[in-house]
mmCIF file of C-alpha atoms in Angstrom:
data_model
loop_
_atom_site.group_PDB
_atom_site.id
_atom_site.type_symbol
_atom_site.label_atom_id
_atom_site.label_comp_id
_atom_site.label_asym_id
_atom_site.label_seq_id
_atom_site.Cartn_x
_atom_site.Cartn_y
_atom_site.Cartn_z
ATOM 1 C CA UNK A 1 86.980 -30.364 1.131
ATOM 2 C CA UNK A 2 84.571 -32.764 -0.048
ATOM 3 C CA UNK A 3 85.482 -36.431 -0.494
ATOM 4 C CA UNK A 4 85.211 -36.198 -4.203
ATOM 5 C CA UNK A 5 87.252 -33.639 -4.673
ATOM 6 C CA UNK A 6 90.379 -34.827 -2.540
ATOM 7 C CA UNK A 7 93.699 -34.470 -3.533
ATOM 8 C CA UNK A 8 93.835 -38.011 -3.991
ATOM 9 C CA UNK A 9 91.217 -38.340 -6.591
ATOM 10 C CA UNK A 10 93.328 -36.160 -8.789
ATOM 11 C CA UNK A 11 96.053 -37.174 -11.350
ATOM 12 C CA UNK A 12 97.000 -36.170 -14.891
ATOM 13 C CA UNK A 13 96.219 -37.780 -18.187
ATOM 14 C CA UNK A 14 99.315 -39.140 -19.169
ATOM 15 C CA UNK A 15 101.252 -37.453 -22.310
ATOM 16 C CA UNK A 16 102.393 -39.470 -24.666
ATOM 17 C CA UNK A 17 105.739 -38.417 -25.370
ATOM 18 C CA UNK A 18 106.812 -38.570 -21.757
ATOM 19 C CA UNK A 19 108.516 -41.647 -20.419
ATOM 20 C CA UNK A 20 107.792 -39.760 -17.262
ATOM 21 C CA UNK A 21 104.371 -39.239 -16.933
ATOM 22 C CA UNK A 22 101.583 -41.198 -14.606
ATOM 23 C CA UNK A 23 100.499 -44.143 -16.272
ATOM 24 C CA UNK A 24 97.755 -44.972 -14.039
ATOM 25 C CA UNK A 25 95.165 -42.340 -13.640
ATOM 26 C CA UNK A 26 91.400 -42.401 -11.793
ATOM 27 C CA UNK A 27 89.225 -39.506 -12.230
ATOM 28 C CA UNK A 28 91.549 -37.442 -14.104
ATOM 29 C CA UNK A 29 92.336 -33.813 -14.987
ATOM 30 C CA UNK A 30 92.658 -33.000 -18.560
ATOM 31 C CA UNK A 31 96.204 -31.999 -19.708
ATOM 32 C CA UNK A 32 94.712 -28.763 -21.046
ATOM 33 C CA UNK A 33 93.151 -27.946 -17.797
ATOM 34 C CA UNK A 34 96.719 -28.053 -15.783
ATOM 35 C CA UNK A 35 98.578 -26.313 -18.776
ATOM 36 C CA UNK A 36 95.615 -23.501 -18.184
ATOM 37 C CA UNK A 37 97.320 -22.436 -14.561
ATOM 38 C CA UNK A 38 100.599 -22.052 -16.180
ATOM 39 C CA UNK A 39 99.842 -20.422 -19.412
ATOM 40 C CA UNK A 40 97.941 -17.654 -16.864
ATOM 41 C CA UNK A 41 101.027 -17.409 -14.732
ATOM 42 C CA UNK A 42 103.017 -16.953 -17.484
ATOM 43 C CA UNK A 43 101.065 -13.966 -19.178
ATOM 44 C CA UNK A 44 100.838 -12.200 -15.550
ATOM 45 C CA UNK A 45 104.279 -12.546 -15.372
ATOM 46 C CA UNK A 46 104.712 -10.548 -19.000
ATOM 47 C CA UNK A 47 102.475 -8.192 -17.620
ATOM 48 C CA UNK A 48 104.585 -7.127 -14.770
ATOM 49 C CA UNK A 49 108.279 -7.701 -15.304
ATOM 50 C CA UNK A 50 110.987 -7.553 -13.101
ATOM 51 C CA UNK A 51 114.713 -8.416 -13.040
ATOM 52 C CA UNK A 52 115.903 -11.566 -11.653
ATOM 53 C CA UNK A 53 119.715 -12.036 -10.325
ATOM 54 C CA UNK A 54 121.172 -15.207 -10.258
ATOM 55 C CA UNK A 55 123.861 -14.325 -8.199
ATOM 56 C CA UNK A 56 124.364 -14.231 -4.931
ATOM 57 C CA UNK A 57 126.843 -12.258 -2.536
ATOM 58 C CA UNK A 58 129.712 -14.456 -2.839
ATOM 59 C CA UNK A 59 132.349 -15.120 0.354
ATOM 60 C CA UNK A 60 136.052 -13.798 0.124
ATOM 61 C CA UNK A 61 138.400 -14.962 -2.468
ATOM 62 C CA UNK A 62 140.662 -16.802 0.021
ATOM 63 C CA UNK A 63 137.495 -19.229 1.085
ATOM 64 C CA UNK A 64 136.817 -20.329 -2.159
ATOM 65 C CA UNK A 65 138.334 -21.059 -5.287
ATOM 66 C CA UNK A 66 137.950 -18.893 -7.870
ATOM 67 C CA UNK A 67 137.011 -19.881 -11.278
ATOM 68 C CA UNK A 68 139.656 -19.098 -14.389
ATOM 69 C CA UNK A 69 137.098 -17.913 -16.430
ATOM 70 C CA UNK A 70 135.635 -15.162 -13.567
ATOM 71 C CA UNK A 71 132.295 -16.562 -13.155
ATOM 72 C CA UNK A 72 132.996 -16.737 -9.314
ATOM 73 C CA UNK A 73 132.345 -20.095 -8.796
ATOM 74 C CA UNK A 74 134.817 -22.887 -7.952
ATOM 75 C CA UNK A 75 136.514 -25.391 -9.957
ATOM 76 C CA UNK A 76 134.302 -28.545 -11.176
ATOM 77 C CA UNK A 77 132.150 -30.181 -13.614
ATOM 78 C CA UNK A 78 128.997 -28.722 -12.390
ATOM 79 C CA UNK A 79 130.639 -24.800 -13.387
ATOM 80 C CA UNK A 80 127.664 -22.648 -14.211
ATOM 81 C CA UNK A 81 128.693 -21.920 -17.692
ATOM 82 C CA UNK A 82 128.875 -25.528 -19.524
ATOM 83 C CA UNK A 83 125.458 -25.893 -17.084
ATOM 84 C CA UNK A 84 124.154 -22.923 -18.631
ATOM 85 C CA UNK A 85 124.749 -23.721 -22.389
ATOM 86 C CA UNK A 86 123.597 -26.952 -22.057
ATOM 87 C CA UNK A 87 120.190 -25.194 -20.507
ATOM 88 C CA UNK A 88 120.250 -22.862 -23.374
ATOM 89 C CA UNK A 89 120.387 -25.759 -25.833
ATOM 90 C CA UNK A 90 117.718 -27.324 -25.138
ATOM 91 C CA UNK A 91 115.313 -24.588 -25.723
ATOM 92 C CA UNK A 92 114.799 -20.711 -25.027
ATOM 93 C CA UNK A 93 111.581 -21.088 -22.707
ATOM 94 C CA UNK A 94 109.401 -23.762 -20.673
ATOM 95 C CA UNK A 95 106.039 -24.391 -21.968
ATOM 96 C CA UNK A 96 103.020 -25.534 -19.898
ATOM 97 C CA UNK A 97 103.913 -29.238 -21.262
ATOM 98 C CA UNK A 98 107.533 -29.054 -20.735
ATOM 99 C CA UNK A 99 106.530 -28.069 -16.500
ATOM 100 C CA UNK A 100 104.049 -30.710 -16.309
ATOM 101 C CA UNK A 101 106.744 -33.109 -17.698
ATOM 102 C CA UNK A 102 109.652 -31.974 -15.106
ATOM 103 C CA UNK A 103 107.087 -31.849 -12.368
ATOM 104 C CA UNK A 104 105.714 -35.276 -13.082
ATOM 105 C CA UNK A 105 109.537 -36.597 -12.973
ATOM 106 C CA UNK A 106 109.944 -34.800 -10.161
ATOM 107 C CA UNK A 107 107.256 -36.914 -7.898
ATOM 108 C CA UNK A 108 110.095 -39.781 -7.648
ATOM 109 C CA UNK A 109 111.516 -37.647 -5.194
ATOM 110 C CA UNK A 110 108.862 -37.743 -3.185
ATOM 111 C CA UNK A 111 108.511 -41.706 -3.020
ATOM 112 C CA UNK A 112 112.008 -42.101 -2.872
ATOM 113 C CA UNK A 113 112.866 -43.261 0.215
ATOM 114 C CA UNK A 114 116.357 -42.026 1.642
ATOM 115 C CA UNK A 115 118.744 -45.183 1.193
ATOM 116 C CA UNK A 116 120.816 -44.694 4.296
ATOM 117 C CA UNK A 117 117.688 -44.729 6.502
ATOM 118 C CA UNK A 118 117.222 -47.983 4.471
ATOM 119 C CA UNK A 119 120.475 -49.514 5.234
ATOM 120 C CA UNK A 120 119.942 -48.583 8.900
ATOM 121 C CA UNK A 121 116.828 -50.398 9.097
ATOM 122 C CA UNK A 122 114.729 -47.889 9.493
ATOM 123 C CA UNK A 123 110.891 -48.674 8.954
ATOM 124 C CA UNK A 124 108.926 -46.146 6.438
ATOM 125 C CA UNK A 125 111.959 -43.727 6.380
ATOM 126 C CA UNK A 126 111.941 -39.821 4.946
ATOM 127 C CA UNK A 127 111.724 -39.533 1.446
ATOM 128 C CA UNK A 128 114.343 -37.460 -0.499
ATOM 129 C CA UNK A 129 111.803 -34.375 -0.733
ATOM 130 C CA UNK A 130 110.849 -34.793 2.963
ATOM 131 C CA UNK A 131 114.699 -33.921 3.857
ATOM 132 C CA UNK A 132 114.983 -31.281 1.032
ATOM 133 C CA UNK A 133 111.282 -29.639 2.730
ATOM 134 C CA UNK A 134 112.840 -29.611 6.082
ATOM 135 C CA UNK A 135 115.830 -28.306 5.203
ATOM 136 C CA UNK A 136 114.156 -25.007 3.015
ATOM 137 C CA UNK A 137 111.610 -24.575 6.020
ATOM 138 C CA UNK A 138 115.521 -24.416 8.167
ATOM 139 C CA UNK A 139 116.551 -21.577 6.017
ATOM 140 C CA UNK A 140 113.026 -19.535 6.430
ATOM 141 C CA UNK A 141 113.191 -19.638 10.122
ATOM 142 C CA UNK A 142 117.169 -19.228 10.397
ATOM 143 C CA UNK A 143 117.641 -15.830 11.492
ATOM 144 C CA UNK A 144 119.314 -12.480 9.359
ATOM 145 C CA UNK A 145 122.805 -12.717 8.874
ATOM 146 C CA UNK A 146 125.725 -10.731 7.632
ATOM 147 C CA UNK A 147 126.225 -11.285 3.382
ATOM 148 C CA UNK A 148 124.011 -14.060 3.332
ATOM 149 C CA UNK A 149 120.791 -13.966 1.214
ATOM 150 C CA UNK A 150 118.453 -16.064 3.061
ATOM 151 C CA UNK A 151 115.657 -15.915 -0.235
ATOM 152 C CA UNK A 152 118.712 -17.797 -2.004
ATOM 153 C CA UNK A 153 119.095 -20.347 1.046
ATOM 154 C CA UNK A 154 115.831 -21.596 0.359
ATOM 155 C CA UNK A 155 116.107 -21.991 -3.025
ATOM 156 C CA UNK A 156 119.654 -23.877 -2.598
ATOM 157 C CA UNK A 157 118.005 -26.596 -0.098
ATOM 158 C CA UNK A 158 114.852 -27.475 -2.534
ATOM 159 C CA UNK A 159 117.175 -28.172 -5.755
ATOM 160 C CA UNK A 160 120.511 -29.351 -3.861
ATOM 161 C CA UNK A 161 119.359 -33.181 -4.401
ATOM 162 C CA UNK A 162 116.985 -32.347 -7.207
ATOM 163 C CA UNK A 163 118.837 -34.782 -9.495
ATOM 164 C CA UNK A 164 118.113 -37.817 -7.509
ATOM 165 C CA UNK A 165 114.838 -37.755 -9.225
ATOM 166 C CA UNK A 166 116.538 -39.681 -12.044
ATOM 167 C CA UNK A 167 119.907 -41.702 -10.340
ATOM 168 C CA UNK A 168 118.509 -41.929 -6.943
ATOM 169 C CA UNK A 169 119.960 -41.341 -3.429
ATOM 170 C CA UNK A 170 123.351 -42.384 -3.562
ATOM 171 C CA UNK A 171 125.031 -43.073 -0.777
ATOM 172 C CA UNK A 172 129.082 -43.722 0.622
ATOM 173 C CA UNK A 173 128.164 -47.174 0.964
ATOM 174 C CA UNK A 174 127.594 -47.764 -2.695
ATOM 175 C CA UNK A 175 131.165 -47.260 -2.873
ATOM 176 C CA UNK A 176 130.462 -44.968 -5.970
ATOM 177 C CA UNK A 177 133.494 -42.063 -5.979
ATOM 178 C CA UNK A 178 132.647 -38.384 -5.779
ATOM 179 C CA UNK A 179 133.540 -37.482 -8.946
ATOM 180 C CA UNK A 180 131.708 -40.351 -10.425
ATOM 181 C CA UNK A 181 128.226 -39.156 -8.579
ATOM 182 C CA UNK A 182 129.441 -35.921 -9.102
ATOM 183 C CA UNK A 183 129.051 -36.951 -12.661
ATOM 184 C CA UNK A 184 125.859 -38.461 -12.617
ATOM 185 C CA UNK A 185 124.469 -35.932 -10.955
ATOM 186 C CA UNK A 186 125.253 -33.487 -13.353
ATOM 187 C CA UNK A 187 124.198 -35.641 -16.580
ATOM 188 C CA UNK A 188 120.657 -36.136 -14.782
ATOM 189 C CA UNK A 189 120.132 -31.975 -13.901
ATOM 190 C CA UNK A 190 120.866 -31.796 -17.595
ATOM 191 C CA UNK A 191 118.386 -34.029 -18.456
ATOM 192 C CA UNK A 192 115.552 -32.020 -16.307
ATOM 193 C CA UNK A 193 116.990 -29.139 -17.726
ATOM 194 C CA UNK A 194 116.316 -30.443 -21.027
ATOM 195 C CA UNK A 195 112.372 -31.751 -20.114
ATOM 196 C CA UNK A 196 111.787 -28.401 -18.174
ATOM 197 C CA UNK A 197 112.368 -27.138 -21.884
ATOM 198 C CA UNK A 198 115.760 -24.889 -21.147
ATOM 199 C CA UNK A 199 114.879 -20.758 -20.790
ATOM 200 C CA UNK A 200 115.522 -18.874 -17.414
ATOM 201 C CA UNK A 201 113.825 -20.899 -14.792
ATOM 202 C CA UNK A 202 115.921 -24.004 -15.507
ATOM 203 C CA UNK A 203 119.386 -22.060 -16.283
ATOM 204 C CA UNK A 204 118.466 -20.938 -12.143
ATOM 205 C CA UNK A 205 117.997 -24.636 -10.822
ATOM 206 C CA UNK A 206 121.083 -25.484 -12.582
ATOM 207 C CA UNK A 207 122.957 -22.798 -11.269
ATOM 208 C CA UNK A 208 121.684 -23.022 -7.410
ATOM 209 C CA UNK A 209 122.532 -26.545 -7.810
ATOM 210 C CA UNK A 210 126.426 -25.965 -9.261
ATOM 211 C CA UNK A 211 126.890 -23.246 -6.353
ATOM 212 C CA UNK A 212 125.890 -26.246 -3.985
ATOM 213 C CA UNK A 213 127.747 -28.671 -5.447
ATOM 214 C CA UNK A 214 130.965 -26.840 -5.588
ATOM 215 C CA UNK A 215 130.303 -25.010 -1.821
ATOM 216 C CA UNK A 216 130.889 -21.803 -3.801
ATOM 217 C CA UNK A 217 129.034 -19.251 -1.629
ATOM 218 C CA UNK A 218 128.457 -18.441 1.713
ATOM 219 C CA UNK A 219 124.333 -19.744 1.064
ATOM 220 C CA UNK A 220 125.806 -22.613 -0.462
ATOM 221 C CA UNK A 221 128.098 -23.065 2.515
ATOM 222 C CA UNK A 222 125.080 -22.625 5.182
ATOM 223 C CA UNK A 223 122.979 -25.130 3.438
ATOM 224 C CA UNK A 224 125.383 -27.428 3.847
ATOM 225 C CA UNK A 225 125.628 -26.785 7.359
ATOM 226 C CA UNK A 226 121.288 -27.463 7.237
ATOM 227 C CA UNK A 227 122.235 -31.040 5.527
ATOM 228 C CA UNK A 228 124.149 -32.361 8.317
ATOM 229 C CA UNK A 229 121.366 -30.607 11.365
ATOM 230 C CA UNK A 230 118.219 -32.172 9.232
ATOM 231 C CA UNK A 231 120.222 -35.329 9.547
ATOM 232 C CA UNK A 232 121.280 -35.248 13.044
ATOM 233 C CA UNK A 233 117.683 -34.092 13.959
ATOM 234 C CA UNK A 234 116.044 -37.110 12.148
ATOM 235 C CA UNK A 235 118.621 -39.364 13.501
ATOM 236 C CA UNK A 236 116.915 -38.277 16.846
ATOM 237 C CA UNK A 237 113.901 -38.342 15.903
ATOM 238 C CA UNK A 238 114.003 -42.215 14.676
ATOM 239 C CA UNK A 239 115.642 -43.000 17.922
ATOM 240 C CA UNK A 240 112.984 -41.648 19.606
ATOM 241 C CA UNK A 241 111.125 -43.759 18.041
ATOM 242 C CA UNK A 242 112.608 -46.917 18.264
ATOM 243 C CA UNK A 243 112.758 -46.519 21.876
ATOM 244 C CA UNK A 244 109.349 -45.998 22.168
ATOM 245 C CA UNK A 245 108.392 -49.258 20.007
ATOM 246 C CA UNK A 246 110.694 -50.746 22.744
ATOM 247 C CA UNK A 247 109.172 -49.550 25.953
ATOM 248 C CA UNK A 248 105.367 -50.624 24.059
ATOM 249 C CA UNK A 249 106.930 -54.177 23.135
ATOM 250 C CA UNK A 250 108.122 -54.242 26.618
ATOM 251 C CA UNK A 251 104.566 -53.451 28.254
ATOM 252 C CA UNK A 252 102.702 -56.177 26.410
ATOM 253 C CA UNK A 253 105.264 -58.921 27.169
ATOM 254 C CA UNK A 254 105.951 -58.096 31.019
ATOM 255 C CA UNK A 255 104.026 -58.742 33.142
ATOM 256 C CA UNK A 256 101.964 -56.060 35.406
ATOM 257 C CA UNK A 257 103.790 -56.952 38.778
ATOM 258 C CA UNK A 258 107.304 -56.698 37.056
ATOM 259 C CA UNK A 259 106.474 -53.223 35.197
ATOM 260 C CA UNK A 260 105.651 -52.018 38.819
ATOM 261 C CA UNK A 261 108.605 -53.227 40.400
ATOM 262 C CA UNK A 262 111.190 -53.812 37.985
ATOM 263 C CA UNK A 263 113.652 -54.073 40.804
#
């Protein structure tokens, strides 16, 4: 790819009804340009429709709570129907603007860098979407089994910390109370749910993200399971790394006779 025509080079004009969007731009693509791609998605997508279940194969009664109102989810804030109405408040369908908008707000979690990393002292950690990535490409490669739909896995990992574009990584040492981040949480999705512009897509994120929340599946469950092996694998990883800072720090300040014969 030519050096003019890097990735780099390329931002959006900001809109100006977005308290989200770039406000610093160099070489940029017009709005109408970007909204182009998903107008054309959207009219091959009328072309050819198809049905799309929400729902995944969900785990015996006895392993999970059952909601009163038989939507098959557990008990919680983040229940699928009061997360679906508000999605269906905010407007019956995303618009080219409305994904630009949610996509922009959504670069945070990119740049955002995982706190407890932070408080660890780790140099440059992962970013919130670098653990999310890892975790999806976990379910791609996890092999077939029995009731689970791997498809949904995927999908579970990329939104299950989707809200920390807006209130951040939050972490037990902010001594902030489930419920309360619970709570948080759940204002924020509504608030992407609200700039994606409502309609199908976001009524899915919000759902995928209340069956993770509430460990109401046997995906949801499994994800879960990816959480803590993503962040025992970059624990390793960082150690790895530290080590190896150590053993370089170590070869500059000993001297050559002593790295021979440390003994």
């Amino acid at each position: 790819m030519a050096a003019n025509h890097s990735f780099a080079s390329l931002s959006l004009s900001p809109p100006s009804h977005s308290p989200y969007a770039l406000t610093h731009c160099s070489n940029p693509i017009s709005r109408k340009q970007v909204s182009f791609f998903f107008n054309s998605r959207s009219r091959n997508a009328r072309r050819g429709p198809r049905p799309v279940s929400l729902r995944s194969q969900m785990p015996d009664s006895d392993s999970v709570k059952a909601d009163p109102n038989g939507a098959g989810f557990g008990s919680g804030s983040g229940s699928p129907a009061s997360l679906s109405q508000d999605c269906s408040a905010a407007g019956a369908s995303s618009s080219p603007s409305n994904a630009i908008d949610f996509l922009t707000l959504c670069h945070s979690l990119k740049t955002t860098k995982r706190k407890g990393w932070i408080n660890h002292g780790i140099r440059g950690p992962e970013s919130i979407a670098d653990h999310m990535y890892r975790m999806a490409l976990m379910a791609l490669i996890a092999g077939d089994l029995p009731g689970v739909n791997r498809e949904r896995c995927i999908k579970i990992a990329i939104v299950h910390d989707i809200a920390e574009a807006i209130v951040g990584d939050i972490t037990p040492s902010d001594g902030v109370p489930k419920e309360e981040k619970s709570r948080r949480e759940k204002a924020a999705l509504n608030e992407m749910c609200e700039i994606l512009g409502g309609g199908m897509r976001a009524e899915e994120i919000q759902e995928l993200w209340a069956e993770y929340e509430n460990n109401a599946s046997l995906e949801a469950n499994l994800v879960k399971d990816f959480d803590k092996v993503e962040l025992i694998l970059q624990a390793l990883e960082y150690e790895a790394e530290c080590l190896h800072r150590i053993r370089e720090s170590t070869r500059r300040i000993l001297p050559l006779d002593c790295r021979k014969n440390p003994n």
